[in-house]
Short mmCIF file of C-alpha atoms in Angstrom, two decimals:
data_model
loop_
_atom_site.label_atom_id
_atom_site.label_comp_id
_atom_site.label_asym_id
_atom_site.label_seq_id
_atom_site.Cartn_x
_atom_site.Cartn_y
_atom_site.Cartn_z
CA MET A 26 18.14 -20.07 12.30
CA PHE A 27 16.38 -20.99 15.16
CA LYS A 28 18.40 -19.68 17.71
CA LEU A 29 18.28 -15.78 15.54
CA LEU A 30 14.22 -16.37 16.08
CA VAL A 31 14.70 -17.08 20.02
CA MET A 32 17.69 -14.08 20.20
CA GLY A 33 14.93 -11.10 18.57
CA LEU A 34 12.87 -12.40 21.12
CA LYS A 35 14.92 -12.01 23.78
CA ILE A 36 15.82 -8.60 22.14
CA VAL A 37 12.48 -7.35 22.71
CA LEU A 38 11.39 -7.96 25.62
CA THR A 39 13.85 -6.74 27.05
CA PRO A 40 11.48 -4.41 29.24
CA SER A 41 13.13 -0.88 27.89
CA THR A 42 13.02 -2.07 23.98
CA PHE A 43 9.43 -3.17 24.59
CA LEU A 44 8.52 -0.31 25.68
CA LEU A 45 9.89 1.22 23.25
CA ILE A 46 8.33 -0.82 20.13
CA ALA A 47 5.18 0.09 22.02
CA ALA A 48 5.43 3.01 21.53
CA GLY A 49 6.80 3.14 17.75
CA THR A 50 3.21 1.28 17.36
CA ILE A 51 0.60 4.35 18.79
CA LEU A 52 3.10 6.71 16.26
CA GLY A 53 2.73 4.74 13.58
CA THR A 54 -0.67 3.78 13.70
CA VAL A 55 -1.92 7.56 14.29
CA PHE A 56 0.66 8.61 12.08
CA GLY A 57 -0.95 5.98 9.25
CA ALA A 58 -4.60 7.12 10.59
CA MET A 59 -3.48 10.80 9.43
CA PRO A 60 -4.79 11.33 5.54
CA GLY A 61 -1.35 13.12 3.65
CA VAL A 62 0.90 10.66 6.13
CA SER A 63 2.96 8.02 4.07
CA ALA A 64 4.77 5.25 6.35
CA ALA A 65 8.00 6.87 4.64
CA MET A 66 6.55 9.56 6.62
CA ALA A 67 6.04 8.07 9.57
CA VAL A 68 9.55 7.16 9.86
CA ALA A 69 10.94 10.05 9.07
CA LEU A 70 8.82 12.13 11.67
CA CYS A 71 10.47 9.41 14.13
CA LEU A 72 14.13 9.58 13.26
CA PRO A 73 14.52 12.09 15.80
CA PHE A 74 13.80 9.67 18.67
CA ALA A 75 15.60 6.93 16.90
CA TYR A 76 19.38 8.42 16.58
CA ALA A 77 19.09 8.68 20.45
CA MET A 78 18.86 4.71 21.01
CA ASN A 79 21.47 2.15 20.19
CA PRO A 80 21.73 0.49 16.52
CA VAL A 81 20.08 -2.72 17.59
CA VAL A 82 16.74 -0.75 19.03
CA ALA A 83 16.74 1.89 16.64
CA ILE A 84 16.41 -0.21 13.98
CA ALA A 85 13.43 -1.95 16.41
CA PHE A 86 12.23 0.86 16.94
CA MET A 87 11.39 2.57 13.66
CA SER A 88 10.23 -1.08 11.70
CA SER A 89 7.82 -1.53 14.58
CA VAL A 90 6.58 1.66 13.43
CA TYR A 91 7.03 1.29 9.68
CA CYS A 92 4.43 -1.74 10.05
CA ALA A 93 2.51 0.31 12.91
CA ALA A 94 1.27 2.80 9.53
CA ILE A 95 0.64 1.05 6.95
CA THR A 96 -1.89 -1.15 9.25
CA GLY A 97 -3.20 2.65 10.59
CA GLY A 98 -4.09 3.32 7.04
CA GLY A 99 -6.37 1.05 6.76
CA ILE A 100 -8.27 2.65 9.45
CA THR A 101 -9.41 6.01 7.51
CA ALA A 102 -9.61 4.16 4.66
CA ILE A 103 -13.03 1.88 5.41
CA LEU A 104 -14.56 4.25 8.06
CA PHE A 105 -14.50 7.35 5.45
CA LYS A 106 -13.59 5.92 2.27
CA ILE A 107 -9.65 7.78 3.29
CA PRO A 108 -6.17 5.97 2.37
CA GLY A 109 -3.61 6.42 4.73
CA THR A 110 -1.21 5.78 2.77
CA PRO A 111 -1.50 4.64 -0.82
CA SER A 112 -0.40 0.82 -0.44
CA ASN A 113 -4.39 0.75 1.73
CA ALA A 114 -6.40 2.31 -1.40
CA PRO A 115 -7.17 -0.95 -2.38
CA THR A 116 -8.82 -1.34 1.12
CA THR A 117 -11.38 1.36 -0.06
CA PHE A 118 -12.86 -0.81 -2.47
CA ASP A 119 -14.79 -2.97 -0.13
CA GLY A 120 -14.03 -1.52 3.29
CA TYR A 121 -15.99 1.36 2.49
CA PRO A 122 -18.88 -0.46 1.79
CA MET A 123 -18.92 -2.80 4.32
CA ALA A 124 -19.06 1.03 6.08
CA GLN A 125 -22.11 2.03 4.31
CA ARG A 126 -24.09 -1.30 5.03
CA GLY A 127 -23.44 -0.56 9.02
CA GLU A 128 -20.23 -3.15 9.68
CA ALA A 129 -17.75 -0.46 10.53
CA GLY A 130 -16.29 -2.92 13.19
CA LYS A 131 -16.58 -6.43 11.32
CA ALA A 132 -14.18 -5.09 8.40
CA LEU A 133 -12.00 -2.75 11.13
CA GLY A 134 -12.02 -6.80 12.68
CA TYR A 135 -10.67 -8.32 9.06
CA SER A 136 -8.80 -5.72 8.43
CA LEU A 137 -6.63 -6.15 11.80
CA ILE A 138 -6.43 -9.53 11.25
CA ALA A 139 -5.24 -9.75 8.10
CA SER A 140 -3.06 -7.33 8.64
CA ALA A 141 -1.39 -9.30 11.87
CA VAL A 142 -1.31 -12.54 9.78
CA GLY A 143 0.88 -10.77 6.78
CA GLY A 144 2.86 -9.26 8.90
CA GLN A 145 3.25 -12.08 10.97
CA LEU A 146 3.75 -14.79 7.90
CA ALA A 147 5.98 -12.14 6.36
CA ALA A 148 8.11 -11.72 9.46
CA LEU A 149 8.94 -15.48 9.88
CA ALA A 150 9.64 -15.57 6.14
CA MET A 151 12.74 -13.62 6.60
CA ALA A 152 13.66 -15.17 9.68
CA LEU A 153 14.23 -17.99 7.98
CA VAL A 154 15.38 -17.88 5.23
CA THR A 155 16.91 -14.21 3.74
CA PRO A 156 19.83 -15.27 2.09
CA GLN A 157 17.32 -17.69 0.05
CA LEU A 158 14.97 -14.14 -0.60
CA ALA A 159 18.12 -11.71 -0.44
CA ASN A 160 19.25 -14.09 -3.25
CA ILE A 161 15.93 -13.83 -5.23
CA GLY A 162 16.29 -9.68 -5.61
CA LEU A 163 18.95 -9.85 -7.06
CA LYS A 164 17.51 -11.48 -10.33
CA PHE A 165 15.73 -8.81 -10.60
CA GLY A 166 17.47 -5.87 -13.01
CA PRO A 167 15.36 -3.21 -15.27
CA SER A 168 14.12 -5.00 -16.99
CA GLU A 169 11.82 -7.51 -14.91
CA LEU A 170 11.72 -4.20 -12.23
CA PHE A 171 9.09 -2.67 -15.45
CA ALA A 172 7.76 -6.08 -15.75
CA VAL A 173 6.29 -6.38 -13.01
CA ALA A 174 5.56 -1.97 -12.92
CA PHE A 175 4.11 -3.46 -16.05
CA LEU A 176 1.99 -7.06 -14.49
CA GLY A 177 1.45 -3.63 -11.69
CA LEU A 178 -0.51 -2.05 -14.28
CA SER A 179 -1.62 -5.07 -16.06
CA VAL A 180 -4.48 -4.51 -12.74
CA LEU A 181 -6.70 -2.39 -14.75
CA SER A 182 -8.56 -4.59 -16.65
CA TYR A 183 -10.19 -6.25 -13.71
CA LEU A 184 -10.88 -3.42 -11.03
CA ASP A 185 -14.04 -2.20 -13.41
CA SER A 186 -14.49 -5.04 -15.52
CA ASP A 187 -18.50 -3.33 -16.31
CA LYS A 188 -15.92 -0.35 -17.44
CA MET A 189 -13.88 -1.62 -19.25
CA VAL A 190 -13.09 0.99 -21.35
CA LYS A 191 -13.39 4.33 -18.82
CA THR A 192 -11.15 2.17 -16.56
CA LEU A 193 -8.63 2.18 -19.20
CA ILE A 194 -8.74 5.58 -20.18
CA SER A 195 -8.35 6.55 -16.58
CA GLY A 196 -4.93 4.72 -16.64
CA LEU A 197 -3.44 5.58 -19.34
CA LEU A 198 -3.98 9.59 -17.77
CA GLY A 199 -2.63 8.14 -14.79
CA LEU A 200 0.33 7.16 -16.53
CA PHE A 201 0.44 10.87 -18.70
CA LEU A 202 0.45 12.73 -15.04
CA ALA A 203 3.75 10.36 -14.60
CA CYS A 204 5.67 11.64 -17.24
CA VAL A 205 4.92 15.27 -15.75
CA GLY A 206 8.26 16.99 -14.10
CA MET A 207 11.96 16.33 -15.23
CA ASP A 208 12.71 13.70 -17.73
CA PRO A 209 13.86 10.88 -14.72
CA MET A 210 17.52 10.26 -17.81
CA LEU A 211 17.79 12.97 -19.39
CA GLY A 212 17.06 15.53 -16.57
CA VAL A 213 15.19 18.25 -19.14
CA PRO A 214 11.55 19.02 -17.98
CA ARG A 215 7.98 17.69 -19.56
CA PHE A 216 5.02 19.33 -19.55
CA THR A 217 5.60 21.59 -17.26
CA TRP A 218 4.55 24.94 -18.87
CA GLY A 219 6.94 26.74 -16.98
CA ASN A 220 4.93 25.74 -13.53
CA SER A 221 8.33 25.41 -10.73
CA THR A 222 5.47 23.30 -8.51
CA LEU A 223 5.09 20.69 -11.83
CA LEU A 224 9.42 20.29 -12.22
CA SER A 225 9.58 18.01 -9.33
CA GLY A 226 6.76 16.05 -10.73
CA ILE A 227 3.17 15.55 -9.69
CA GLU A 228 2.94 14.49 -5.95
CA MET A 229 1.06 11.62 -5.19
CA ILE A 230 0.28 11.57 -2.12
CA PRO A 231 -2.51 15.51 -2.67
CA ILE A 232 -3.64 13.37 -5.67
CA MET A 233 -4.48 10.54 -4.16
CA ILE A 234 -6.08 12.77 -1.05
CA GLY A 235 -7.84 14.78 -3.51
CA LEU A 236 -9.13 11.62 -5.54
CA PHE A 237 -10.65 9.69 -2.31
CA ALA A 238 -11.63 12.17 0.28
CA VAL A 239 -12.65 15.80 -1.51
CA THR A 240 -14.69 13.72 -4.03
CA GLU A 241 -16.22 11.80 -1.43
CA VAL A 242 -17.05 15.28 0.23
CA LEU A 243 -18.68 15.98 -2.64
CA LYS A 244 -20.81 13.36 -3.05
CA GLU A 245 -22.33 13.26 0.14
CA THR A 246 -22.60 17.23 -0.35
CA GLN A 247 -24.82 15.84 -2.93
CA ASP A 248 -26.41 12.91 -1.61
CA ARG A 249 -25.68 12.85 2.62
CA SER A 250 -27.56 9.41 2.89
CA LYS A 251 -25.29 7.26 2.82
CA LEU A 252 -23.45 8.37 6.36
CA GLU A 253 -26.44 9.38 7.83
CA ALA A 254 -27.79 5.76 7.33
CA LEU A 255 -24.48 4.73 9.02
CA ASP A 256 -25.54 6.39 11.87
CA THR A 257 -28.42 5.95 12.02
CA LYS A 258 -28.25 2.01 12.24
CA SER A 259 -25.10 2.70 14.51
CA ASP A 260 -26.48 5.53 16.88
CA GLY A 261 -22.93 6.62 16.87
CA LYS A 262 -20.86 3.76 18.29
CA MET A 263 -19.03 1.55 16.86
CA ALA A 264 -17.08 -1.33 18.65
CA THR A 265 -14.30 -3.27 16.26
CA VAL A 266 -15.93 -7.07 15.74
CA LEU A 267 -12.90 -9.83 15.72
CA PRO A 268 -14.01 -12.29 12.93
CA SER A 269 -14.84 -15.82 14.39
CA PHE A 270 -12.88 -18.63 13.03
CA LEU A 271 -15.06 -19.88 11.79
CA GLU A 272 -14.79 -15.89 9.06
CA LEU A 273 -10.97 -16.03 9.44
CA TRP A 274 -10.45 -19.92 8.36
CA LYS A 275 -13.17 -19.47 4.72
CA THR A 276 -10.59 -16.82 4.17
CA LYS A 277 -7.06 -19.23 4.35
CA TRP A 278 -6.28 -19.31 1.27
CA THR A 279 -6.93 -15.48 0.27
CA MET A 280 -4.36 -14.90 3.31
CA LEU A 281 -2.25 -16.99 2.36
CA ARG A 282 -1.63 -16.39 -1.08
CA SER A 283 -1.81 -12.43 -0.19
CA SER A 284 0.83 -13.10 2.45
CA THR A 285 2.61 -14.90 -0.30
CA LEU A 286 2.79 -12.76 -2.88
CA GLY A 287 3.40 -9.26 -0.57
CA THR A 288 6.36 -10.84 0.85
CA ILE A 289 7.92 -11.25 -2.42
CA VAL A 290 7.18 -7.59 -3.69
CA GLY A 291 8.56 -6.77 -0.64
CA ILE A 292 12.44 -8.23 -1.31
CA LEU A 293 12.24 -6.33 -5.05
CA PRO A 294 13.83 -3.00 -4.67
CA GLY A 295 11.60 0.28 -5.91
CA ALA A 296 8.51 -1.79 -5.38
CA GLY A 297 6.44 -1.81 -2.26
CA ALA A 298 4.11 -2.28 -0.45
CA THR A 299 1.92 -0.37 -2.65
CA ILE A 300 2.26 -2.06 -5.66
CA ALA A 301 2.02 -5.61 -3.64
CA SER A 302 -1.80 -4.08 -2.50
CA PHE A 303 -3.27 -3.50 -5.65
CA LEU A 304 -1.64 -6.78 -7.35
CA SER A 305 -3.60 -8.80 -4.93
CA TYR A 306 -6.02 -7.52 -4.83
CA ALA A 307 -6.28 -7.89 -8.89
CA ILE A 308 -5.31 -11.64 -8.24
CA GLU A 309 -8.31 -12.12 -6.09
CA LYS A 310 -11.06 -10.95 -8.59
CA LYS A 311 -9.07 -12.91 -10.88
CA VAL A 312 -9.15 -16.72 -9.00
CA GLY A 313 -10.41 -15.90 -5.74
CA LYS A 314 -14.04 -17.80 -4.35
CA ASN A 315 -15.50 -14.56 -4.41
CA ALA A 316 -13.97 -13.15 -7.60
CA LYS A 317 -17.82 -11.81 -8.81
CA ASP A 318 -18.74 -10.42 -5.48
CA LEU A 319 -14.93 -8.01 -4.93
CA GLY A 320 -16.16 -4.71 -5.09
CA THR A 321 -19.27 -5.08 -3.48
CA GLY A 322 -17.82 -4.81 0.57
CA ILE A 323 -16.76 -8.66 0.96
CA PRO A 324 -14.05 -9.26 3.61
CA ASP A 325 -11.79 -10.64 0.82
CA GLY A 326 -11.41 -7.51 -0.56
CA ILE A 327 -10.07 -6.42 2.72
CA VAL A 328 -7.82 -8.93 3.49
CA ALA A 329 -6.50 -9.36 0.14
CA SER A 330 -5.10 -5.57 0.63
CA GLU A 331 -4.06 -5.60 3.99
CA CYS A 332 -2.29 -8.99 4.48
CA ALA A 333 -0.49 -8.01 1.38
CA ASN A 334 0.91 -4.48 1.92
CA ASN A 335 1.82 -5.69 6.17
CA ALA A 336 3.79 -8.81 4.20
CA ALA A 337 5.49 -6.01 1.90
CA THR A 338 6.88 -4.04 4.67
CA ALA A 339 8.54 -7.71 6.18
CA GLY A 340 10.07 -8.37 3.29
CA SER A 341 11.21 -4.67 2.14
CA MET A 342 14.30 -5.68 4.91
CA VAL A 343 15.26 -8.70 3.68
CA PRO A 344 17.04 -6.69 1.23
CA LEU A 345 18.27 -3.89 3.17
CA LEU A 346 20.27 -5.98 6.25
CA SER A 347 21.34 -8.35 4.25
CA LEU A 348 22.41 -6.67 0.67
CA GLY A 349 22.31 -2.93 1.81
CA ILE A 350 19.90 -3.00 -0.61
CA PRO A 351 16.72 -0.53 0.83
CA GLY A 352 13.01 -2.12 -0.91
CA GLY A 353 11.18 1.07 -0.80
CA ASN A 354 11.33 5.10 1.04
CA ALA A 355 11.31 4.04 4.74
CA ALA A 356 13.31 1.50 4.11
CA ALA A 357 16.03 3.77 2.33
CA ILE A 358 15.11 6.17 5.76
CA MET A 359 16.25 3.75 7.73
CA LEU A 360 19.54 2.74 5.69
CA THR A 361 20.64 5.98 6.24
CA ALA A 362 19.68 6.30 10.37
CA LEU A 363 21.65 2.93 10.54
CA VAL A 364 24.92 4.03 8.56
CA VAL A 365 24.85 7.97 9.97
CA LYS A 366 25.29 5.25 13.27
CA GLY A 367 28.33 3.61 11.67
CA VAL A 368 26.42 0.63 10.75
CA GLN A 369 27.45 -1.35 7.29
CA LEU A 370 25.02 -3.34 5.87
CA GLY A 371 25.46 -5.62 3.86
CA PRO A 372 25.88 -9.30 3.42
CA ILE A 373 29.05 -9.12 6.03
CA LEU A 374 26.65 -7.81 8.44
CA MET A 375 24.21 -10.91 8.85
CA LYS A 376 28.03 -13.42 9.55
CA THR A 377 29.20 -10.54 12.31
CA GLN A 378 26.22 -8.76 13.54
CA PRO A 379 22.85 -10.97 13.36
CA ARG A 380 21.36 -9.40 16.12
CA TYR A 381 20.16 -6.66 13.71
CA MET A 382 18.50 -9.20 11.71
CA ALA A 383 17.16 -11.01 14.70
CA ALA A 384 15.64 -7.34 16.20
CA VAL A 385 14.66 -6.49 13.39
CA PHE A 386 12.71 -9.81 13.07
CA GLY A 387 11.23 -9.42 17.14
CA SER A 388 10.09 -5.93 16.32
CA MET A 389 7.67 -6.57 13.38
CA PHE A 390 6.61 -10.30 15.62
CA LEU A 391 6.07 -8.43 18.36
CA THR A 392 4.18 -4.74 16.64
CA ASN A 393 2.30 -7.68 14.77
CA ILE A 394 0.37 -8.53 18.13
CA ILE A 395 0.35 -5.00 19.95
CA MET A 396 -0.75 -2.99 16.78
CA VAL A 397 -4.42 -5.25 16.98
CA ILE A 398 -5.12 -3.59 20.08
CA VAL A 399 -3.68 -0.45 19.67
CA SER A 400 -5.99 -0.36 16.34
CA MET A 401 -8.99 -1.92 17.64
CA LEU A 402 -8.72 1.84 20.83
CA ILE A 403 -7.19 4.19 17.97
CA ALA A 404 -10.46 3.32 15.91
CA LYS A 405 -13.17 3.69 18.28
CA ILE A 406 -11.97 7.34 18.50
CA PHE A 407 -11.95 7.69 15.43
CA ALA A 408 -15.76 5.51 14.87
CA LYS A 409 -16.91 8.43 17.32
CA ILE A 410 -16.00 10.86 14.53
CA LEU A 411 -19.20 8.91 11.98
CA GLY A 412 -21.47 10.55 15.03
CA VAL A 413 -20.78 14.15 14.50
CA PRO A 414 -23.38 16.11 11.91
CA TYR A 415 -22.37 15.76 8.19
CA TYR A 416 -22.08 19.85 8.13
CA ILE A 417 -19.68 19.95 10.88
CA LEU A 418 -17.64 16.71 9.13
CA GLY A 419 -17.54 17.79 6.09
CA PRO A 420 -15.57 21.03 6.75
CA VAL A 421 -13.22 19.11 9.26
CA ILE A 422 -12.79 16.27 6.39
CA ILE A 423 -11.49 18.80 3.98
CA MET A 424 -9.92 20.95 6.08
CA LEU A 425 -7.84 17.49 6.91
CA ALA A 426 -7.38 17.89 2.82
CA THR A 427 -6.04 21.03 3.23
CA ILE A 428 -2.98 20.77 6.56
CA GLY A 429 -1.59 17.22 5.17
CA SER A 430 -1.64 18.53 1.50
CA TYR A 431 0.38 21.21 2.65
CA ALA A 432 2.05 19.39 5.09
CA LEU A 433 3.90 17.18 1.79
CA ALA A 434 6.25 20.10 1.17
CA ASN A 435 5.10 23.42 2.89
CA ASN A 436 3.82 24.14 -0.68
CA THR A 437 0.09 25.56 -1.81
CA GLY A 438 1.11 23.96 -4.54
CA ASP A 439 0.39 20.57 -3.74
CA VAL A 440 -3.28 22.03 -2.23
CA VAL A 441 -4.11 23.67 -5.24
CA LEU A 442 -3.39 20.04 -6.36
CA MET A 443 -5.32 18.32 -4.40
CA ALA A 444 -8.29 20.66 -4.64
CA THR A 445 -8.46 20.47 -8.92
CA ALA A 446 -7.86 16.40 -8.31
CA GLY A 447 -11.08 16.58 -6.21
CA ILE A 448 -13.18 18.13 -8.46
CA ILE A 449 -11.29 15.46 -11.01
CA GLY A 450 -12.83 12.75 -9.07
CA TYR A 451 -15.92 14.19 -9.11
CA ALA A 452 -15.96 14.53 -12.59
CA PHE A 453 -15.12 11.25 -12.84
CA VAL A 454 -17.14 9.76 -10.14
CA LYS A 455 -20.13 11.35 -12.30
CA LEU A 456 -18.59 10.18 -15.84
CA GLY A 457 -18.25 6.63 -15.35
CA TYR A 458 -14.55 6.82 -14.85
CA ASN A 459 -13.03 5.14 -12.07
CA PRO A 460 -10.62 7.16 -9.48
CA ALA A 461 -8.43 4.27 -8.86
CA ALA A 462 -7.26 3.25 -11.77
CA LEU A 463 -5.71 6.84 -11.80
CA VAL A 464 -3.32 6.45 -9.37
CA LEU A 465 -2.38 2.84 -10.26
CA GLY A 466 -1.11 4.95 -13.13
CA LEU A 467 0.37 7.68 -11.96
CA VAL A 468 2.22 5.70 -8.92
CA LEU A 469 3.72 2.40 -11.14
CA GLY A 470 4.09 5.07 -14.14
CA GLN A 471 7.56 6.33 -12.96
CA MET A 472 8.81 3.36 -12.12
CA CYS A 473 7.91 1.73 -15.32
CA GLU A 474 8.80 3.90 -18.03
CA SER A 475 12.45 4.76 -15.42
CA ASN A 476 13.27 0.93 -15.22
CA PHE A 477 12.11 -0.06 -19.12
CA ARG A 478 13.99 3.28 -20.72
CA ARG A 479 16.82 1.86 -18.43
CA ALA A 480 17.11 -1.46 -19.91
CA TYR A 481 17.69 -0.35 -23.26
CA THR A 482 19.86 1.51 -22.34
CA LEU A 483 22.09 -1.28 -21.19
CA THR A 484 20.79 -3.13 -24.15
CA ASN A 485 22.17 -0.46 -25.89
CA GLY A 486 19.05 -0.53 -27.66
CA ASN A 487 18.07 -3.84 -28.36
CA MET A 488 14.02 -4.02 -27.51
CA LYS A 489 14.00 -8.28 -27.81
CA ALA A 490 17.18 -9.16 -25.67
CA VAL A 491 14.91 -6.52 -23.56
CA PHE A 492 12.57 -9.31 -23.31
CA ALA A 493 14.80 -12.12 -23.70
CA ARG A 494 15.79 -12.46 -20.00
CA PRO A 495 13.43 -15.30 -18.53
CA ILE A 496 12.05 -13.82 -16.06
CA THR A 497 10.49 -10.95 -17.89
CA ALA A 498 9.33 -12.98 -20.45
CA VAL A 499 7.82 -15.30 -18.19
CA ILE A 500 5.93 -11.74 -16.95
CA VAL A 501 5.18 -9.62 -19.81
CA LEU A 502 3.40 -13.09 -21.20
CA ILE A 503 1.39 -13.19 -17.55
CA CYS A 504 0.19 -9.72 -18.35
CA VAL A 505 -0.41 -10.18 -21.62
CA ALA A 506 -2.57 -12.78 -20.54
CA MET A 507 -4.47 -11.01 -17.87
CA LEU A 508 -5.17 -8.01 -20.40
CA LEU A 509 -6.58 -10.01 -22.62
CA THR A 510 -8.79 -12.78 -21.11
CA PRO A 511 -11.88 -9.66 -19.89
CA LEU A 512 -11.52 -8.98 -24.17
CA PHE A 513 -11.21 -13.20 -24.74
CA LYS A 514 -14.18 -13.85 -22.29
CA SER A 515 -16.43 -10.50 -23.84
CA LEU A 516 -15.98 -11.68 -27.43
CA VAL A 517 -16.94 -15.86 -26.35
CA GLY A 518 -19.99 -14.17 -24.95
CA LYS A 519 -21.63 -12.62 -27.30
CA LYS A 520 -20.94 -15.44 -29.55
CA LYS A 521 -23.10 -17.63 -27.23
CA ALA A 522 -25.26 -14.80 -27.30
#
């Protein structure tokens, strides 16, 4: 295995490849920081460049774009409460409150270091135990993937324990929105009311931009004290402050838990970085040393989210290279590019051409170092925007949100969707409901439904057989425990009172 590590470093340290990986890191970070550009879209935008490269360099280049895009999304999540990619949404829970207290630089520092650590640990695991990790992924069929999605939904009970009923209602509304569009099994329209825009379903990115960005602008328009307080405290200047070794050491168990979870979730086909970051945040809220303070603006929340989503990027490359199965949308785009170039991915590739695996490992290792430097520079540029008066900044954010929504599919319907989501998000905040829970329901709803119905069909309608598989049974039991624990605690608390 160490031979593979050395081979990977030799490939990426070739001057031309090194420059391409550095360029991919810059592009990925910039695209990731732009609202409406997901990590998969960033890889797709860079695809034309990859066609001109040889396959080994191309996979290394695209891996660097994918990895950096996830990290770039954390910059706007912390500074403006606008997650660059869906997987950065949990970063807003603690990152934005730190920015409001004038600690934006430190929050970005934690985000960058956590991203680098998560990515490096997952890349190391990928290089050392890819065959074993791929075998774990093969054991997951439709019923197990349904259980994983359900595990993600069980996070709802921990997002806001003080308003659990309203949080669950928000999550259920997200699940309903996930049902809009074409039926995944029968191919007939559902809840579209004759609207052609809704046939493809409710797009997640316009909803996310509306709920986070537009809602925040509406809130700041009514009460501008928060951002003005930040400007006054920092005089419009901000520098990324890397945490000290002692501060990082305090988050060591969070980093280890989140990196391990992110790697495992990343190798599951269809799961991806979004589920990894939400799950990691929920687990931190359950077992973390500072669990009670999560959501108030502490580093542990940022570390849990950013470690997991970056680890998932490396994890998603394991089934792609070893089995030819993409672990997420970005990996599927890379698969397409390599197939066009005549590369046959799968178990034979690992034995006959280990250079591909080595190139991906080397690229991720190098990218996770370069992106810390690149992100610090880009964050400094983005932070200058904080000094702009809000009567200018607010309309600019709305303009970027509109462009990001329209650019998704060149469809004005997505802009209307984004604006509607913004108004609903504002009402949610005023009434005490949870926009993040709605996003989680929307993200996981389709995965949950399609895998459950597939498992139900494969077992000829035998519900017992769906839940009898060992991995499914264990995960579902964990879900039930997670959902019932807050209720049990509440009942015990009332009896003591």
